XYZ file of C-alpha atoms in Angstrom:
420
model
C 29.694 84.223 38.525
C 26.041 84.321 37.549
C 24.868 87.226 35.458
C 22.074 89.641 36.300
C 18.605 90.079 34.851
C 18.941 93.791 34.290
C 21.983 94.906 32.375
C 23.748 98.229 32.303
C 21.634 100.801 30.518
C 24.792 101.947 28.762
C 25.281 98.623 26.958
C 23.226 96.630 24.443
C 21.580 93.552 25.916
C 23.792 90.503 25.578
C 21.544 87.811 26.917
C 19.192 85.909 24.641
C 18.053 83.126 26.902
C 14.377 82.700 27.674
C 13.280 83.284 31.234
C 10.327 81.009 31.930
C 8.862 79.949 35.227
C 9.656 76.265 34.909
C 7.317 73.731 36.392
C 8.322 72.485 39.812
C 9.266 68.856 40.312
C 7.164 68.756 43.456
C 4.378 66.188 43.299
C 0.851 67.442 42.701
C -0.816 68.123 46.022
C -4.425 67.667 47.020
C -6.697 70.693 47.018
C -8.057 71.992 50.289
C -10.784 74.424 51.287
C -8.295 77.186 50.611
C -5.521 75.635 48.605
C -3.352 72.563 48.943
C -2.449 69.862 51.382
C 0.024 67.063 50.915
C 3.280 65.454 51.919
C 5.738 66.326 49.174
C 7.773 69.446 48.620
C 10.913 71.190 49.826
C 11.487 70.316 53.485
C 15.016 71.685 53.831
C 15.755 74.261 56.502
C 16.901 77.590 55.097
C 20.523 78.536 55.588
C 21.377 80.884 58.412
C 21.495 84.552 57.412
C 22.178 87.896 59.068
C 19.216 89.377 60.901
C 16.900 91.442 58.733
C 17.562 95.150 58.989
C 21.337 94.864 59.363
C 22.433 96.669 56.206
C 21.177 97.908 52.872
C 23.574 98.523 50.006
C 23.609 102.139 48.883
C 24.479 101.222 45.299
C 23.164 97.675 44.774
C 23.832 95.479 41.773
C 21.467 92.713 40.746
C 22.730 89.190 40.092
C 19.729 87.387 38.674
C 20.528 84.340 36.542
C 21.029 84.569 32.771
C 21.814 88.273 32.508
C 24.752 90.633 32.767
C 25.501 93.002 35.617
C 23.254 96.002 36.137
C 24.958 99.345 36.513
C 23.510 102.665 37.580
C 22.620 105.231 34.944
C 23.056 108.977 35.337
C 19.356 109.706 34.844
C 18.409 111.312 38.135
C 14.766 111.255 39.164
C 12.804 114.477 38.921
C 11.102 113.828 42.238
C 12.409 112.971 45.692
C 9.538 110.490 46.326
C 10.083 110.317 50.118
C 7.168 107.957 50.797
C 8.321 105.540 48.100
C 11.854 105.731 49.533
C 10.486 104.645 52.924
C 8.636 101.762 51.248
C 11.827 100.671 49.469
C 13.782 100.650 52.738
C 11.025 98.749 54.563
C 10.851 96.202 51.742
C 14.586 95.592 51.876
C 14.567 95.269 55.668
C 11.802 92.645 55.664
C 8.923 94.788 56.926
C 6.805 94.528 53.811
C 4.999 97.639 52.573
C 3.030 95.525 50.095
C 2.767 97.076 46.649
C 5.319 99.887 46.361
C 3.301 102.860 45.124
C 4.543 105.891 47.057
C 1.397 105.985 49.206
C 1.109 105.599 52.962
C -1.612 102.955 52.851
C -2.506 99.913 54.967
C 0.497 97.756 54.094
C 2.994 100.601 54.581
C 1.380 101.371 57.938
C 1.904 97.730 58.899
C 5.477 97.732 57.609
C 6.283 100.812 59.689
C 4.687 99.123 62.699
C 6.967 96.120 62.209
C 10.057 98.309 61.893
C 9.067 100.176 65.047
C 8.451 96.965 67.015
C 11.790 95.523 65.940
C 13.626 98.686 66.960
C 11.975 99.329 70.306
C 9.920 102.295 69.125
C 6.256 103.046 69.761
C 4.440 100.805 67.273
C 2.050 103.393 65.880
C 2.528 102.564 62.212
C 2.988 106.285 61.610
C 6.026 107.950 60.101
C 6.673 110.158 63.114
C 9.877 112.087 63.814
C 11.360 109.333 65.969
C 10.808 106.781 63.209
C 12.245 109.141 60.606
C 15.368 109.472 62.730
C 15.667 105.686 63.019
C 15.310 105.331 59.237
C 17.824 108.104 58.535
C 20.738 105.649 58.386
C 19.293 104.459 55.057
C 18.794 107.944 53.620
C 21.309 107.129 50.881
C 19.052 104.384 49.494
C 17.332 105.923 46.477
C 13.634 105.408 45.836
C 14.010 104.471 42.170
C 16.551 103.299 39.626
C 16.648 103.152 35.841
C 17.181 99.718 34.289
C 16.920 98.243 30.824
C 14.363 95.481 30.274
C 16.300 92.414 29.051
C 15.991 91.580 25.374
C 15.193 87.989 26.297
C 11.894 89.106 27.810
C 10.631 89.441 24.252
C 10.912 85.662 23.873
C 8.887 84.794 26.981
C 5.433 83.402 26.265
C 2.865 85.723 27.825
C -0.684 84.458 27.817
C -3.899 85.877 29.217
C -5.167 83.625 31.990
C -8.391 82.057 30.729
C -11.520 81.967 32.828
C -12.364 78.742 34.624
C -10.244 75.864 35.924
C -10.911 73.624 32.913
C -9.360 76.097 30.488
C -6.521 76.899 32.878
C -5.682 73.211 33.273
C -4.800 73.015 29.573
C -1.919 75.469 29.904
C 1.726 74.545 30.495
C 1.958 77.140 33.245
C -0.071 79.954 34.735
C 2.594 82.517 33.913
C 2.557 86.258 33.455
C -0.090 87.676 31.143
C 2.133 90.430 29.742
C 5.628 91.870 29.942
C 4.107 94.742 31.939
C 2.798 92.360 34.603
C 6.144 90.572 34.814
C 7.991 93.879 35.161
C 5.618 95.135 37.863
C 5.924 91.981 39.992
C 9.716 91.979 39.595
C 9.821 95.397 41.259
C 6.980 94.861 43.759
C 4.665 97.416 42.235
C 1.831 97.815 39.709
C 1.713 98.656 36.026
C -0.030 101.919 36.895
C 2.880 102.997 39.109
C 5.373 102.071 36.387
C 3.490 104.296 33.965
C 3.709 107.154 36.456
C 7.464 106.617 36.825
C 7.876 106.581 33.046
C 5.704 109.368 31.594
C 5.465 109.171 27.847
C 7.313 105.855 27.925
C 10.566 107.387 29.198
C 12.082 107.324 32.688
C 11.136 110.365 34.739
C 14.117 112.695 34.584
C 15.109 111.803 31.016
C 16.262 114.752 28.882
C 13.419 116.307 26.905
C 13.608 115.552 23.157
C 14.872 118.379 20.942
C 13.526 118.771 17.416
C 15.891 117.155 14.929
C 18.106 115.635 17.631
C 18.221 112.303 19.415
C 18.156 112.719 23.233
C 21.347 111.378 24.800
C 22.617 110.942 28.350
C 26.185 110.106 29.260
C 25.370 106.437 29.753
C 22.121 105.708 27.996
C 19.806 106.739 25.218
C 16.183 107.038 26.319
C 13.880 104.854 24.299
C 10.932 106.122 22.260
C 7.404 105.776 23.565
C 6.216 102.206 22.902
C 2.841 101.398 21.423
C 0.609 99.049 23.422
C 0.293 95.801 21.541
C -0.595 92.232 22.435
C 2.119 89.614 22.074
C 1.151 86.564 20.063
C 1.996 83.148 21.475
C 1.655 79.583 20.344
C -1.479 79.041 22.388
C -3.150 82.434 22.592
C -2.666 86.152 23.042
C -1.096 88.115 25.869
C -2.647 91.155 27.452
C -1.617 94.434 25.771
C 1.742 95.762 27.000
C 2.990 99.334 27.288
C 6.622 98.447 27.970
C 8.905 96.390 25.748
C 12.171 94.469 25.836
C 15.263 96.648 25.519
C 13.491 99.704 26.915
C 14.906 101.901 29.673
C 12.484 102.149 32.587
C 12.432 103.753 36.013
C 11.438 101.260 38.696
C 11.285 101.087 42.506
C 14.732 100.297 43.882
C 13.994 96.810 45.211
C 15.148 93.286 44.474
C 18.805 94.090 43.921
C 22.109 93.561 45.697
C 22.152 89.763 45.961
C 23.009 86.586 44.080
C 19.705 84.880 43.280
C 21.473 81.778 41.974
C 23.100 81.005 45.355
C 19.954 79.718 47.044
C 21.074 76.105 47.022
C 17.650 75.227 45.628
C 16.858 73.769 42.247
C 17.311 76.087 39.250
C 13.550 76.480 38.782
C 13.127 77.990 42.224
C 16.237 80.157 41.809
C 14.684 81.600 38.653
C 11.439 82.219 40.525
C 13.296 84.092 43.262
C 15.052 86.129 40.586
C 11.800 86.920 38.788
C 10.379 88.227 42.089
C 13.478 90.133 43.186
C 13.802 88.037 46.355
C 17.161 87.264 47.961
C 17.612 83.553 48.755
C 19.410 84.130 52.058
C 16.908 85.102 54.740
C 16.890 84.865 58.545
C 15.834 81.505 59.950
C 12.483 81.812 61.674
C 11.503 79.907 64.825
C 7.891 81.007 65.017
C 5.193 82.839 63.105
C 2.111 84.635 64.377
C -0.826 85.724 62.239
C -3.106 88.339 63.781
C -6.589 88.283 62.289
C -7.519 91.716 63.662
C -4.388 93.398 62.276
C -4.076 91.353 59.052
C -0.358 90.873 59.636
C 2.076 87.968 59.819
C 5.042 88.373 62.163
C 8.193 86.244 61.952
C 10.538 85.773 64.934
C 14.000 84.233 65.078
C 15.294 81.802 67.711
C 16.040 84.674 70.114
C 12.425 85.847 69.709
C 13.457 88.953 67.782
C 10.994 90.205 65.185
C 12.778 89.882 61.839
C 9.920 90.282 59.359
C 6.325 91.468 59.118
C 3.990 91.146 56.138
C 0.415 92.245 55.500
C -1.873 89.274 54.808
C -5.397 88.354 53.878
C -6.717 85.791 56.368
C -10.064 84.033 56.228
C -13.609 85.185 55.622
C -17.089 84.823 57.081
C -17.515 81.594 55.106
C -14.057 80.199 55.917
C -12.728 81.854 59.096
C -9.059 81.746 60.055
C -8.580 78.650 62.269
C -7.265 80.103 65.537
C -4.720 78.074 67.470
C -1.232 76.566 67.321
C -0.166 74.779 64.145
C 2.862 73.133 62.583
C 4.316 73.311 59.087
C 4.119 70.011 57.240
C 5.931 71.054 54.090
C 7.031 74.110 52.090
C 6.094 73.605 48.433
C 7.700 75.922 45.901
C 6.111 76.500 42.492
C 3.272 74.108 43.411
C 0.643 72.787 41.027
C -2.969 72.929 42.150
C -5.759 70.348 42.148
C -9.078 72.153 41.896
C -12.025 70.455 43.594
C -15.288 72.450 43.397
C -16.748 70.420 46.292
C -14.410 72.276 48.659
C -15.339 75.801 47.588
C -18.576 77.444 48.705
C -18.379 79.862 45.758
C -17.598 77.307 43.042
C -19.528 77.827 39.833
C -22.207 75.395 38.790
C -20.769 72.888 36.348
C -17.182 73.192 37.582
C -15.312 69.901 37.578
C -12.116 68.723 39.185
C -9.020 69.911 37.349
C -5.240 69.897 37.747
C -3.870 73.424 37.319
C -0.219 74.000 36.400
C 2.197 76.032 38.555
C 2.882 79.710 38.023
C 2.619 83.166 39.584
C -0.962 83.518 38.333
C -2.066 80.241 39.881
C -4.617 80.254 42.729
C -1.892 79.965 45.405
C 0.849 81.830 43.565
C 4.418 80.553 43.837
C 4.384 78.982 47.330
C 2.155 76.725 49.422
C 3.190 76.329 53.100
C 1.101 73.389 54.249
C -0.100 73.272 57.867
C -1.166 70.356 60.012
C -4.640 71.893 60.093
C -6.275 69.992 57.251
C -7.103 72.140 54.214
C -5.220 75.215 55.471
C -1.944 76.850 54.575
C -0.002 80.036 53.825
C 0.363 80.940 50.168
C 0.829 83.559 47.441
C -1.624 85.269 45.112
C -2.007 86.449 41.509
C -3.491 89.739 42.790
C -0.963 91.460 45.095
C -2.900 94.735 45.138
C -5.757 93.026 47.013
C -3.737 91.719 49.968
C -5.272 92.911 53.236
C -8.309 94.249 51.397
C -10.250 91.149 50.339
C -11.174 87.822 51.937
C -9.690 84.362 51.483
C -10.997 80.813 51.709
C -9.678 80.540 55.267
C -5.977 80.481 54.467
C -3.297 83.140 54.899
C -2.481 84.907 51.638
C 0.535 87.133 50.864
C 2.011 88.767 47.780
C 4.138 86.388 45.737
C 7.320 88.267 46.628
C 6.532 88.207 50.355
C 5.571 84.533 50.465
C 8.686 83.613 48.444
C 10.750 85.452 51.036
C 8.878 83.702 53.838
C 9.507 80.333 52.184
C 13.246 80.979 52.556
C 12.770 81.690 56.282
C 10.627 78.829 57.561
C 11.060 75.092 57.955
C 9.079 72.192 59.362
C 10.384 73.153 62.820
C 8.831 76.642 62.641
C 5.866 77.055 65.016
C 2.723 78.812 63.807
C 0.096 80.641 65.854
C -3.148 82.046 64.413
C -4.749 84.488 66.843
C -7.625 86.937 66.893
């Protein structure tokens, strides 16, 4: 049985293996006006899975590769966090709330709208009483959990992403810039939210320190407040980090309750799914629609049931979303990126062609879904907080965790419609 990334907070970390986003074996694809186009990649249909929204485990346990089983701690949260709890449930059901921050913003509005559509409710996007009643069956799903950051995360090479494609092309991968960034993406949130959930460097709800005594809970000892410090690497310096390996942290309760190593994909992609807290088994999707006016992507199964909805960024005044029916040529996971300044209206003077390595901080994130519309596709992003709020180069952009989930749903037989 594979082990999990986050171990029991009551035990010392046992794992020492390095978790790196390995480079994909997919061939380098040609750059397009937005991202990539090409003919290589993972073309396999995803395995059949139960419809999204069927169940959510009340007490999930993570099974990410290379780590031991996570167990719950007895550190109860000091706040109920009802809005974050709704976001957690929506995230697990496949109606993406975007960045989980405990706020009823654009992406959460869209996620609620998707849940309502799928359940025959008025699709207002508002958390009205009828929607609250429909969500009540998941009231036992907590908003947050306390986990221990694996010791092996101290051995990962974090490196600030340099400016410009030439400098980026010299890296082995466009990986995470700090442990903080890695932790935030793993739990579909931001570093700022993690700081709020861990005031003074300790999980909210931890016993207050007593002079002359070490604070103790029945299952875990809260860690002292860490000092922000950059992590040196062989090729540069990481961004300063507040959190550290071995530390107990309170995080949004997402990305647990599944075996990330059972995807049937290559180990590199399984590790990527684990690093994003994305279950490999997802519903098979027969068609996708992207609505420009709503900034949402809807996914429907073979019976035309809505099984997922994600907020997206789609097009701009310079590169508008190409309306019409399209097909998927290939689903490329952990794709490299060939930068061609001739295809970008906002390229800087002096930019030259460059091959950029794969990684979550690459221009298209961890997935490129290539369409038969030349130069267009569906892909991830290194800036999840900007989804639905900024423009793209004509393509459809999602958070890395949402596009990784989508990659497990679609195949070359999935139909795609871009509409106004």
